[in-house]
Amino acid sequence: MTVNENSKPLLTVKGLKQYFKVSNTYTVHAVENVSFQIYPGETYGLVGESGSGKSTIGRSIIRLYDPTAGEINFNGMDISGKINKANSQALRTQMQMIFQDPMASLNPRKKVRDIIGEGLDIHHMYKTRAEREEKIKNILAKVGLAPEHAGRYPHQFSGGQRQRVGIARALIMNPKLIIADECISALDVSIQAQVVNLMKDIQQETGTAYLFIAHDLSVVRHISHRIGVMYLGTMVELAESFELNRHPLHPYSQTLLSAVPVPDPEVSRRRNRIVLEGDIPSPMNPPSGCRFHTRCPYAMDKCKECVPEFKEYEKGHWVACHLLEK
Ligand code: SF4
């Protein structure tokens, strides 16, 4: 799918900053001036190492955190500041989240029927018990589980099945956007593919948009229409998935792509794997200028002083790097 940027965005994030004060002296600059949009029916991938701020962005959007600065607009509602009751209600149904660890995010004392039905109960989304049961049965079928699974507890499922329950719980609210935060990272590789395919099928059927957050580019690129690459709280590149794979422009994206396994051993042998030195710096004391300069093989003097502007160098392909400035 090519994203139709002429259609109205479902989600607009503009200049988002998310800081956390950890003591009188220290503040974690988890997200710094990040902007992007997600269109209806799109899968937008956010990729980066642990500590890059990608999960914080997801949590700020769904308002688990109050943004320090910036604007978040979802489906025509300004949800960045104080949210009124009507918008809060709409937000809780139209935006859902799937978490990394289904065992930790599903109440072990509740049967799947009540885990999935909880949102329906809170928002009074059925008239009779029979209607509630019917909705639960239908959603279980949609995620490939049987009606009898409704009467079981989370510990009676495999990891992949538990994540299907997590997806069903999100899906039953008929959301316009699902934020999937590392939702397949804890699963075996073969199960990851099943869950990704299930999410794609659901999107075809329902038109739900996804914000798909993961550290592994090899996974993100198979599901995403566009991908934003994060490094230490900043977005360094944004492009359509195909374009990013074919022609990454930012040195950090090139590093991530060079680490993606390729099935052909000959191609793999000839490929130039770029290995970054050192660890990602602390977001409590991020480097000046370009935050990547302490690890970038092409860093110049200018990179230590000036923050590179996030600019569109080719249509739909945005990058923040001094190397590209003429
Ligand atoms: Fe590397 Fe400089 Fe580009 Fe940053 S701005 S990615 S340090 S070349």
Coordinates of C-alpha atoms and ligand atoms in Angstrom, one line a residue, residues 236 249-252 289-300 302-304 306-308 320-325, ligand 1:
V236 CA 16.4 10.4 12.5
L249 CA 20.0 7.7 4.1
H250 CA 20.8 8.1 7.7
P251 CA 24.0 6.4 9.0
Y252 CA 22.1 4.9 12.0
G289 CA 24.4 18.6 18.3
C290 CA 23.4 15.3 16.6
R291 CA 22.7 12.8 19.3
F292 CA 24.3 10.1 17.2
H293 CA 27.6 11.8 16.8
T294 CA 29.4 9.8 19.6
R295 CA 28.8 6.6 17.6
C296 CA 28.6 7.8 14.0
P297 CA 31.4 6.7 11.6
Y298 CA 30.9 9.9 9.5
A299 CA 30.7 12.4 12.4
M300 CA 32.2 15.9 11.6
K302 CA 29.6 20.4 12.9
C303 CA 27.8 17.3 14.2
K304 CA 28.9 18.0 17.8
C306 CA 24.5 21.8 15.5
V307 CA 21.3 19.7 15.7
P308 CA 20.5 18.5 12.2
A320 CA 18.1 14.5 10.1
C321 CA 21.7 14.4 9.1
H322 CA 24.3 17.1 8.1
L323 CA 25.8 14.8 5.5
L324 CA 22.8 15.4 3.3
E325 CA 22.9 19.2 3.5
Ligands
SF4_1 FE1 26.5 11.3 11.6 FE2 26.7 13.9 11.6 FE3 24.8 12.8 10.2 FE4 24.7 12.8 12.9 S1 24.6 14.6 11.5 S2 24.3 11.1 11.6 S3 26.9 12.6 13.4 S4 27.0 12.6 9.9

